[in-house]
């Protein structure tokens, strides 16, 4: 089944308002006519409004880097006494369409677990936001030969109990932690192997048809010069781009490589 490629930029903790405006304006010019690749940028929360105004009338969709929710009495919390947090309902209200959840930096620095990610995904589904769910192994885990089981535990934990029709519209990002921000990219064969494994887990959980619809992005030092080969792999349906999404030309070149 042909899946439309999807390239998303994770701006992380970067860009003041004016820089965010310049970056998205520059990108919009470069990708204005792209229709055959889905594109999203995920600025920090405070730049969302700035970016939202500038993506109007362009092919660029708006994403966020996180959302907060927990399950309380069987319901997803969207407001209340959770100082400093931003809920999926607030993001939806702000015009966001996609949300990165479970990024390894959130797992590493903010105690994000698969169970927490699961509650966040559920809450996103409730308000009509689509998640980009990040999974990936540490270097030690790859060296121990347990990459597939680590990723399987993450996928099963993050998606536990979630409805097939929503999962089908979601994105999974395979991001080997050792490749994020390091300049060290997984080889296309290494990435393809894990992507195929993730899809096989989805087949077991949801059946072939759903598994065929889910887009699986690769993330980890994807750049204009390695994007084409990675994106040519059968189960690599796009990229989640950190560093290279901060330069409009580099990010646009990756988008063009996905065509
Ligand atoms: C990321 O943060 O999701 C990422 C893939 O970063 P980078 O492209 O910089 O490795």
PDB file of C-alpha atoms and ligand atoms in Angstrom:
ATOM      1  CA  UNK A   1       0.000   0.000   0.000  1.00  0.00           C
ATOM      2  CA  UNK A   2       1.269   3.460  -0.889  1.00  0.00           C
ATOM      3  CA  UNK A   3       1.628   5.663   2.157  1.00  0.00           C
ATOM      4  CA  UNK A   4       2.111   9.389   1.666  1.00  0.00           C
ATOM      5  CA  UNK A   5       5.496  10.414   2.999  1.00  0.00           C
ATOM      6  CA  UNK A   6       5.439  12.698   6.040  1.00  0.00           C
ATOM      7  CA  UNK A   7       8.322  14.951   7.045  1.00  0.00           C
ATOM      8  CA  UNK A   8       8.010  16.701  10.416  1.00  0.00           C
ATOM      9  CA  UNK A   9      10.396  19.189  11.979  1.00  0.00           C
ATOM     10  CA  UNK A  10      11.051  19.112  15.713  1.00  0.00           C
ATOM     11  CA  UNK A  11      12.390  22.551  16.581  1.00  0.00           C
ATOM     12  CA  UNK A  12      13.011  21.506  20.197  1.00  0.00           C
ATOM     13  CA  UNK A  13      13.996  24.376  22.537  1.00  0.00           C
ATOM     14  CA  UNK A  14      14.962  26.752  19.749  1.00  0.00           C
ATOM     15  CA  UNK A  15      13.780  29.970  18.090  1.00  0.00           C
ATOM     16  CA  UNK A  16      12.585  33.206  19.618  1.00  0.00           C
ATOM     17  CA  UNK A  17       9.437  34.631  17.988  1.00  0.00           C
ATOM     18  CA  UNK A  18      11.227  36.516  15.225  1.00  0.00           C
ATOM     19  CA  UNK A  19      13.431  33.518  14.446  1.00  0.00           C
ATOM     20  CA  UNK A  20      10.407  31.234  14.335  1.00  0.00           C
ATOM     21  CA  UNK A  21       8.693  33.629  11.937  1.00  0.00           C
ATOM     22  CA  UNK A  22      11.752  33.814   9.682  1.00  0.00           C
ATOM     23  CA  UNK A  23      12.212  30.059   9.686  1.00  0.00           C
ATOM     24  CA  UNK A  24       8.637  29.236   8.775  1.00  0.00           C
ATOM     25  CA  UNK A  25       8.444  32.036   6.198  1.00  0.00           C
ATOM     26  CA  UNK A  26      11.601  30.743   4.531  1.00  0.00           C
ATOM     27  CA  UNK A  27      10.309  27.200   4.543  1.00  0.00           C
ATOM     28  CA  UNK A  28       6.915  28.203   3.171  1.00  0.00           C
ATOM     29  CA  UNK A  29       8.568  29.812   0.156  1.00  0.00           C
ATOM     30  CA  UNK A  30      10.584  26.698  -0.588  1.00  0.00           C
ATOM     31  CA  UNK A  31       7.762  24.152  -0.268  1.00  0.00           C
ATOM     32  CA  UNK A  32       4.809  26.210  -1.461  1.00  0.00           C
ATOM     33  CA  UNK A  33       4.028  23.873  -4.348  1.00  0.00           C
ATOM     34  CA  UNK A  34       4.638  20.550  -2.573  1.00  0.00           C
ATOM     35  CA  UNK A  35       1.486  18.469  -2.442  1.00  0.00           C
ATOM     36  CA  UNK A  36       2.760  14.916  -2.574  1.00  0.00           C
ATOM     37  CA  UNK A  37       4.513  14.984   0.833  1.00  0.00           C
ATOM     38  CA  UNK A  38       2.884  15.844   4.155  1.00  0.00           C
ATOM     39  CA  UNK A  39       4.835  18.504   6.040  1.00  0.00           C
ATOM     40  CA  UNK A  40       4.631  19.678   9.646  1.00  0.00           C
ATOM     41  CA  UNK A  41       6.681  21.890  11.921  1.00  0.00           C
ATOM     42  CA  UNK A  42       6.606  21.552  15.699  1.00  0.00           C
ATOM     43  CA  UNK A  43       7.744  24.799  17.324  1.00  0.00           C
ATOM     44  CA  UNK A  44       7.930  25.430  21.087  1.00  0.00           C
ATOM     45  CA  UNK A  45       4.523  26.183  22.619  1.00  0.00           C
ATOM     46  CA  UNK A  46       5.105  29.936  22.750  1.00  0.00           C
ATOM     47  CA  UNK A  47       5.785  30.173  19.014  1.00  0.00           C
ATOM     48  CA  UNK A  48       2.730  28.191  18.000  1.00  0.00           C
ATOM     49  CA  UNK A  49       0.563  31.266  17.426  1.00  0.00           C
ATOM     50  CA  UNK A  50       3.299  32.993  15.430  1.00  0.00           C
ATOM     51  CA  UNK A  51       3.795  29.948  13.233  1.00  0.00           C
ATOM     52  CA  UNK A  52       0.071  29.285  12.874  1.00  0.00           C
ATOM     53  CA  UNK A  53      -0.456  32.649  11.209  1.00  0.00           C
ATOM     54  CA  UNK A  54       2.324  31.978   8.749  1.00  0.00           C
ATOM     55  CA  UNK A  55       1.395  28.451   7.683  1.00  0.00           C
ATOM     56  CA  UNK A  56      -2.082  29.536   6.574  1.00  0.00           C
ATOM     57  CA  UNK A  57      -2.401  28.902   2.847  1.00  0.00           C
ATOM     58  CA  UNK A  58       0.771  26.800   2.745  1.00  0.00           C
ATOM     59  CA  UNK A  59       1.169  23.012   2.743  1.00  0.00           C
ATOM     60  CA  UNK A  60       2.790  23.188   6.204  1.00  0.00           C
ATOM     61  CA  UNK A  61       0.830  21.736   9.116  1.00  0.00           C
ATOM     62  CA  UNK A  62       1.239  22.790  12.709  1.00  0.00           C
ATOM     63  CA  UNK A  63       2.536  20.452  15.397  1.00  0.00           C
ATOM     64  CA  UNK A  64       3.591  20.610  19.040  1.00  0.00           C
ATOM     65  CA  UNK A  65       6.395  18.841  20.871  1.00  0.00           C
ATOM     66  CA  UNK A  66       4.444  17.571  23.865  1.00  0.00           C
ATOM     67  CA  UNK A  67       1.041  17.627  25.535  1.00  0.00           C
ATOM     68  CA  UNK A  68       0.032  16.881  29.087  1.00  0.00           C
ATOM     69  CA  UNK A  69      -2.741  14.631  30.259  1.00  0.00           C
ATOM     70  CA  UNK A  70      -3.274  11.903  32.800  1.00  0.00           C
ATOM     71  CA  UNK A  71      -6.159   9.555  33.240  1.00  0.00           C
ATOM     72  CA  UNK A  72      -8.314  10.285  36.319  1.00  0.00           C
ATOM     73  CA  UNK A  73     -11.392   8.250  37.180  1.00  0.00           C
ATOM     74  CA  UNK A  74     -11.206   6.806  33.681  1.00  0.00           C
ATOM     75  CA  UNK A  75     -11.249  10.269  32.061  1.00  0.00           C
ATOM     76  CA  UNK A  76      -8.492  12.233  30.354  1.00  0.00           C
ATOM     77  CA  UNK A  77      -7.557  15.374  32.279  1.00  0.00           C
ATOM     78  CA  UNK A  78      -7.633  18.460  30.033  1.00  0.00           C
ATOM     79  CA  UNK A  79      -7.522  21.199  32.683  1.00  0.00           C
ATOM     80  CA  UNK A  80      -6.990  21.683  36.403  1.00  0.00           C
ATOM     81  CA  UNK A  81      -4.244  21.997  38.977  1.00  0.00           C
ATOM     82  CA  UNK A  82      -1.235  20.986  36.873  1.00  0.00           C
ATOM     83  CA  UNK A  83       1.004  24.048  36.972  1.00  0.00           C
ATOM     84  CA  UNK A  84       3.076  24.628  33.893  1.00  0.00           C
ATOM     85  CA  UNK A  85       1.370  22.077  31.671  1.00  0.00           C
ATOM     86  CA  UNK A  86      -0.451  22.376  28.329  1.00  0.00           C
ATOM     87  CA  UNK A  87      -3.294  20.004  27.494  1.00  0.00           C
ATOM     88  CA  UNK A  88      -4.312  18.479  24.163  1.00  0.00           C
ATOM     89  CA  UNK A  89      -7.537  20.507  24.305  1.00  0.00           C
ATOM     90  CA  UNK A  90      -5.479  23.721  24.536  1.00  0.00           C
ATOM     91  CA  UNK A  91      -3.302  22.676  21.621  1.00  0.00           C
ATOM     92  CA  UNK A  92      -6.316  21.814  19.509  1.00  0.00           C
ATOM     93  CA  UNK A  93      -7.777  25.216  20.376  1.00  0.00           C
ATOM     94  CA  UNK A  94      -4.515  26.829  19.262  1.00  0.00           C
ATOM     95  CA  UNK A  95      -4.749  25.235  15.813  1.00  0.00           C
ATOM     96  CA  UNK A  96      -2.363  22.327  16.326  1.00  0.00           C
ATOM     97  CA  UNK A  97      -2.890  19.132  14.342  1.00  0.00           C
ATOM     98  CA  UNK A  98       0.070  16.904  15.277  1.00  0.00           C
ATOM     99  CA  UNK A  99       1.795  16.273  18.613  1.00  0.00           C
ATOM    100  CA  UNK A 100       5.149  14.606  19.196  1.00  0.00           C
ATOM    101  CA  UNK A 101       4.863  12.321  22.222  1.00  0.00           C
ATOM    102  CA  UNK A 102       7.435  10.173  24.001  1.00  0.00           C
ATOM    103  CA  UNK A 103      10.481  11.814  22.445  1.00  0.00           C
ATOM    104  CA  UNK A 104      13.649  10.332  23.928  1.00  0.00           C
ATOM    105  CA  UNK A 105      14.603  13.723  25.384  1.00  0.00           C
ATOM    106  CA  UNK A 106      11.336  13.737  27.301  1.00  0.00           C
ATOM    107  CA  UNK A 107      11.926  10.169  28.380  1.00  0.00           C
ATOM    108  CA  UNK A 108      15.483  11.020  29.470  1.00  0.00           C
ATOM    109  CA  UNK A 109      14.978  14.412  31.168  1.00  0.00           C
ATOM    110  CA  UNK A 110      11.318  14.473  32.166  1.00  0.00           C
ATOM    111  CA  UNK A 111      10.534  10.937  33.269  1.00  0.00           C
ATOM    112  CA  UNK A 112       8.222  10.138  30.371  1.00  0.00           C
ATOM    113  CA  UNK A 113       7.224   6.470  30.451  1.00  0.00           C
ATOM    114  CA  UNK A 114       5.262   4.366  27.997  1.00  0.00           C
ATOM    115  CA  UNK A 115       2.280   4.477  30.388  1.00  0.00           C
ATOM    116  CA  UNK A 116       2.396   8.280  30.530  1.00  0.00           C
ATOM    117  CA  UNK A 117       2.678   8.455  26.755  1.00  0.00           C
ATOM    118  CA  UNK A 118      -0.288   6.112  26.480  1.00  0.00           C
ATOM    119  CA  UNK A 119      -2.471   8.449  28.589  1.00  0.00           C
ATOM    120  CA  UNK A 120      -1.344  11.423  26.512  1.00  0.00           C
ATOM    121  CA  UNK A 121      -2.122   9.679  23.215  1.00  0.00           C
ATOM    122  CA  UNK A 122      -5.579   8.752  24.500  1.00  0.00           C
ATOM    123  CA  UNK A 123      -6.244  12.384  25.415  1.00  0.00           C
ATOM    124  CA  UNK A 124      -5.013  13.567  22.014  1.00  0.00           C
ATOM    125  CA  UNK A 125      -7.380  11.162  20.287  1.00  0.00           C
ATOM    126  CA  UNK A 126     -10.269  12.505  22.358  1.00  0.00           C
ATOM    127  CA  UNK A 127      -9.807  16.033  21.009  1.00  0.00           C
ATOM    128  CA  UNK A 128      -8.846  15.032  17.464  1.00  0.00           C
ATOM    129  CA  UNK A 129      -5.091  15.549  17.614  1.00  0.00           C
ATOM    130  CA  UNK A 130      -2.824  13.070  15.880  1.00  0.00           C
ATOM    131  CA  UNK A 131       0.268  11.840  17.707  1.00  0.00           C
ATOM    132  CA  UNK A 132       3.759  11.190  16.454  1.00  0.00           C
ATOM    133  CA  UNK A 133       4.784   8.505  18.922  1.00  0.00           C
ATOM    134  CA  UNK A 134       8.538   8.192  19.387  1.00  0.00           C
ATOM    135  CA  UNK A 135      10.308   4.937  20.191  1.00  0.00           C
ATOM    136  CA  UNK A 136      13.919   3.881  19.940  1.00  0.00           C
ATOM    137  CA  UNK A 137      16.748   2.069  21.664  1.00  0.00           C
ATOM    138  CA  UNK A 138      19.800   3.331  23.532  1.00  0.00           C
ATOM    139  CA  UNK A 139      23.244   2.524  22.181  1.00  0.00           C
ATOM    140  CA  UNK A 140      23.837  -0.034  24.981  1.00  0.00           C
ATOM    141  CA  UNK A 141      20.618  -1.767  24.012  1.00  0.00           C
ATOM    142  CA  UNK A 142      21.643  -1.960  20.364  1.00  0.00           C
ATOM    143  CA  UNK A 143      25.054  -3.299  21.381  1.00  0.00           C
ATOM    144  CA  UNK A 144      23.335  -5.944  23.518  1.00  0.00           C
ATOM    145  CA  UNK A 145      21.275  -7.015  20.498  1.00  0.00           C
ATOM    146  CA  UNK A 146      17.948  -6.193  22.176  1.00  0.00           C
ATOM    147  CA  UNK A 147      16.789  -3.374  19.885  1.00  0.00           C
ATOM    148  CA  UNK A 148      13.729  -5.224  18.618  1.00  0.00           C
ATOM    149  CA  UNK A 149      12.481  -6.216  22.052  1.00  0.00           C
ATOM    150  CA  UNK A 150      13.073  -2.704  23.476  1.00  0.00           C
ATOM    151  CA  UNK A 151      11.122  -1.140  20.621  1.00  0.00           C
ATOM    152  CA  UNK A 152       8.381  -3.762  20.918  1.00  0.00           C
ATOM    153  CA  UNK A 153       7.882  -3.003  24.615  1.00  0.00           C
ATOM    154  CA  UNK A 154       7.658   0.716  23.804  1.00  0.00           C
ATOM    155  CA  UNK A 155       5.188   0.269  20.944  1.00  0.00           C
ATOM    156  CA  UNK A 156       2.954  -2.079  22.935  1.00  0.00           C
ATOM    157  CA  UNK A 157       3.127   0.122  26.040  1.00  0.00           C
ATOM    158  CA  UNK A 158       2.408   3.372  24.212  1.00  0.00           C
ATOM    159  CA  UNK A 159      -0.490   1.935  22.205  1.00  0.00           C
ATOM    160  CA  UNK A 160      -2.015  -0.310  24.885  1.00  0.00           C
ATOM    161  CA  UNK A 161      -5.791  -0.401  24.613  1.00  0.00           C
ATOM    162  CA  UNK A 162      -6.019   2.291  21.946  1.00  0.00           C
ATOM    163  CA  UNK A 163      -8.582   1.965  19.138  1.00  0.00           C
ATOM    164  CA  UNK A 164      -7.455   0.657  15.766  1.00  0.00           C
ATOM    165  CA  UNK A 165      -9.131   3.384  13.705  1.00  0.00           C
ATOM    166  CA  UNK A 166      -7.223   6.102  15.598  1.00  0.00           C
ATOM    167  CA  UNK A 167      -3.938   4.226  15.553  1.00  0.00           C
ATOM    168  CA  UNK A 168      -4.287   3.910  11.775  1.00  0.00           C
ATOM    169  CA  UNK A 169      -4.073   7.734  11.469  1.00  0.00           C
ATOM    170  CA  UNK A 170      -1.203   8.038  13.914  1.00  0.00           C
ATOM    171  CA  UNK A 171       2.496   8.147  13.207  1.00  0.00           C
ATOM    172  CA  UNK A 172       5.254   6.200  14.901  1.00  0.00           C
ATOM    173  CA  UNK A 173       8.737   7.677  14.783  1.00  0.00           C
ATOM    174  CA  UNK A 174      11.577   5.208  15.122  1.00  0.00           C
ATOM    175  CA  UNK A 175      14.408   7.233  16.593  1.00  0.00           C
ATOM    176  CA  UNK A 176      17.463   5.308  17.730  1.00  0.00           C
ATOM    177  CA  UNK A 177      18.623   7.415  20.676  1.00  0.00           C
ATOM    178  CA  UNK A 178      22.271   7.103  19.657  1.00  0.00           C
ATOM    179  CA  UNK A 179      21.456   8.784  16.343  1.00  0.00           C
ATOM    180  CA  UNK A 180      19.584  11.815  17.711  1.00  0.00           C
ATOM    181  CA  UNK A 181      21.590  14.992  17.454  1.00  0.00           C
ATOM    182  CA  UNK A 182      24.829  13.030  17.147  1.00  0.00           C
ATOM    183  CA  UNK A 183      25.420  13.163  13.401  1.00  0.00           C
ATOM    184  CA  UNK A 184      25.514   9.371  13.508  1.00  0.00           C
ATOM    185  CA  UNK A 185      22.659   8.043  11.377  1.00  0.00           C
ATOM    186  CA  UNK A 186      21.290   4.513  11.311  1.00  0.00           C
ATOM    187  CA  UNK A 187      22.119   2.881   7.999  1.00  0.00           C
ATOM    188  CA  UNK A 188      19.114   2.488   5.712  1.00  0.00           C
ATOM    189  CA  UNK A 189      19.279  -1.285   6.318  1.00  0.00           C
ATOM    190  CA  UNK A 190      19.402  -0.885  10.111  1.00  0.00           C
ATOM    191  CA  UNK A 191      16.467   1.512  10.054  1.00  0.00           C
ATOM    192  CA  UNK A 192      14.428  -0.590   7.619  1.00  0.00           C
ATOM    193  CA  UNK A 193      14.886  -3.669   9.798  1.00  0.00           C
ATOM    194  CA  UNK A 194      13.389  -1.928  12.845  1.00  0.00           C
ATOM    195  CA  UNK A 195      10.630  -0.267  10.802  1.00  0.00           C
ATOM    196  CA  UNK A 196       9.613  -3.660   9.418  1.00  0.00           C
ATOM    197  CA  UNK A 197       9.644  -5.041  12.953  1.00  0.00           C
ATOM    198  CA  UNK A 198       7.393  -2.205  14.168  1.00  0.00           C
ATOM    199  CA  UNK A 199       4.987  -2.875  11.313  1.00  0.00           C
ATOM    200  CA  UNK A 200       4.927  -6.574  12.168  1.00  0.00           C
ATOM    201  CA  UNK A 201       3.985  -5.658  15.767  1.00  0.00           C
ATOM    202  CA  UNK A 202       1.158  -3.505  14.390  1.00  0.00           C
ATOM    203  CA  UNK A 203      -0.041  -6.457  12.309  1.00  0.00           C
ATOM    204  CA  UNK A 204      -0.272  -8.562  15.466  1.00  0.00           C
ATOM    205  CA  UNK A 205      -2.005  -5.800  17.429  1.00  0.00           C
ATOM    206  CA  UNK A 206      -4.362  -4.398  14.791  1.00  0.00           C
ATOM    207  CA  UNK A 207      -4.249  -6.522  11.655  1.00  0.00           C
ATOM    208  CA  UNK A 208      -2.649  -6.001   8.265  1.00  0.00           C
ATOM    209  CA  UNK A 209      -4.888  -3.225   7.012  1.00  0.00           C
ATOM    210  CA  UNK A 210      -4.214  -0.900   9.964  1.00  0.00           C
ATOM    211  CA  UNK A 211      -0.517  -1.801   9.952  1.00  0.00           C
ATOM    212  CA  UNK A 212      -0.365  -0.868   6.284  1.00  0.00           C
ATOM    213  CA  UNK A 213      -1.842   2.564   6.983  1.00  0.00           C
ATOM    214  CA  UNK A 214       0.365   3.638   9.889  1.00  0.00           C
ATOM    215  CA  UNK A 215       3.222   5.839   8.786  1.00  0.00           C
ATOM    216  CA  UNK A 216       6.552   5.109  10.441  1.00  0.00           C
ATOM    217  CA  UNK A 217       9.035   7.982  10.343  1.00  0.00           C
ATOM    218  CA  UNK A 218      12.746   7.613  10.869  1.00  0.00           C
ATOM    219  CA  UNK A 219      14.460  10.150  13.122  1.00  0.00           C
ATOM    220  CA  UNK A 220      18.098  10.538  14.029  1.00  0.00           C
ATOM    221  CA  UNK A 221      20.454  12.877  12.173  1.00  0.00           C
ATOM    222  CA  UNK A 222      18.487  12.747   8.942  1.00  0.00           C
ATOM    223  CA  UNK A 223      20.044  15.340   6.619  1.00  0.00           C
ATOM    224  CA  UNK A 224      19.674  16.339   2.967  1.00  0.00           C
ATOM    225  CA  UNK A 225      22.567  14.051   2.007  1.00  0.00           C
ATOM    226  CA  UNK A 226      21.264  10.859   3.627  1.00  0.00           C
ATOM    227  CA  UNK A 227      17.511  11.423   3.377  1.00  0.00           C
ATOM    228  CA  UNK A 228      16.922   9.966  -0.074  1.00  0.00           C
ATOM    229  CA  UNK A 229      18.428   6.578   0.701  1.00  0.00           C
ATOM    230  CA  UNK A 230      16.633   6.288   4.038  1.00  0.00           C
ATOM    231  CA  UNK A 231      13.309   7.376   2.558  1.00  0.00           C
ATOM    232  CA  UNK A 232      13.652   4.846  -0.264  1.00  0.00           C
ATOM    233  CA  UNK A 233      13.289   1.971   2.202  1.00  0.00           C
ATOM    234  CA  UNK A 234      10.041   0.059   1.989  1.00  0.00           C
ATOM    235  CA  UNK A 235       8.834   0.764   5.527  1.00  0.00           C
ATOM    236  CA  UNK A 236      10.296   4.246   6.027  1.00  0.00           C
ATOM    237  CA  UNK A 237       7.413   6.611   5.445  1.00  0.00           C
ATOM    238  CA  UNK A 238       9.024   9.892   6.335  1.00  0.00           C
ATOM    239  CA  UNK A 239      11.284  11.584   8.807  1.00  0.00           C
ATOM    240  CA  UNK A 240      11.212  13.363  12.140  1.00  0.00           C
ATOM    241  CA  UNK A 241      13.914  15.951  11.791  1.00  0.00           C
ATOM    242  CA  UNK A 242      15.620  17.832  14.600  1.00  0.00           C
ATOM    243  CA  UNK A 243      18.753  19.804  13.773  1.00  0.00           C
ATOM    244  CA  UNK A 244      18.193  19.989  10.028  1.00  0.00           C
ATOM    245  CA  UNK A 245      14.677  21.391  10.520  1.00  0.00           C
ATOM    246  CA  UNK A 246      16.183  24.603  11.893  1.00  0.00           C
ATOM    247  CA  UNK A 247      17.509  25.555   8.464  1.00  0.00           C
ATOM    248  CA  UNK A 248      14.732  26.171   5.954  1.00  0.00           C
ATOM    249  CA  UNK A 249      16.843  25.048   2.981  1.00  0.00           C
ATOM    250  CA  UNK A 250      18.014  21.804   4.627  1.00  0.00           C
ATOM    251  CA  UNK A 251      14.511  20.933   5.783  1.00  0.00           C
ATOM    252  CA  UNK A 252      13.074  21.722   2.353  1.00  0.00           C
ATOM    253  CA  UNK A 253      15.742  19.565   0.707  1.00  0.00           C
ATOM    254  CA  UNK A 254      14.734  16.635   2.913  1.00  0.00           C
ATOM    255  CA  UNK A 255      11.095  17.214   1.928  1.00  0.00           C
ATOM    256  CA  UNK A 256      12.079  17.223  -1.734  1.00  0.00           C
ATOM    257  CA  UNK A 257      14.062  14.018  -1.204  1.00  0.00           C
ATOM    258  CA  UNK A 258      10.842  12.371  -0.023  1.00  0.00           C
ATOM    259  CA  UNK A 259       9.079  12.990  -3.350  1.00  0.00           C
TER     260      UNK A 259
HETATM  261  C1  LIG B   1      14.769  14.490  16.903  1.00  0.00           C
HETATM  262  O1  LIG B   1      14.986  15.240  17.834  1.00  0.00           O
HETATM  263  O2  LIG B   1      13.659  13.959  16.813  1.00  0.00           O
HETATM  264  C2  LIG B   1      15.828  14.269  15.925  1.00  0.00           C
HETATM  265  C3  LIG B   1      15.680  13.316  15.063  1.00  0.00           C
HETATM  266  O3  LIG B   1      16.915  15.101  16.008  1.00  0.00           O
HETATM  267  P1  LIG B   1      18.137  15.164  14.956  1.00  0.00           P
HETATM  268  O4  LIG B   1      17.544  15.182  13.581  1.00  0.00           O
HETATM  269  O5  LIG B   1      18.852  16.428  15.296  1.00  0.00           O
HETATM  270  O6  LIG B   1      18.981  13.944  15.180  1.00  0.00           O
END
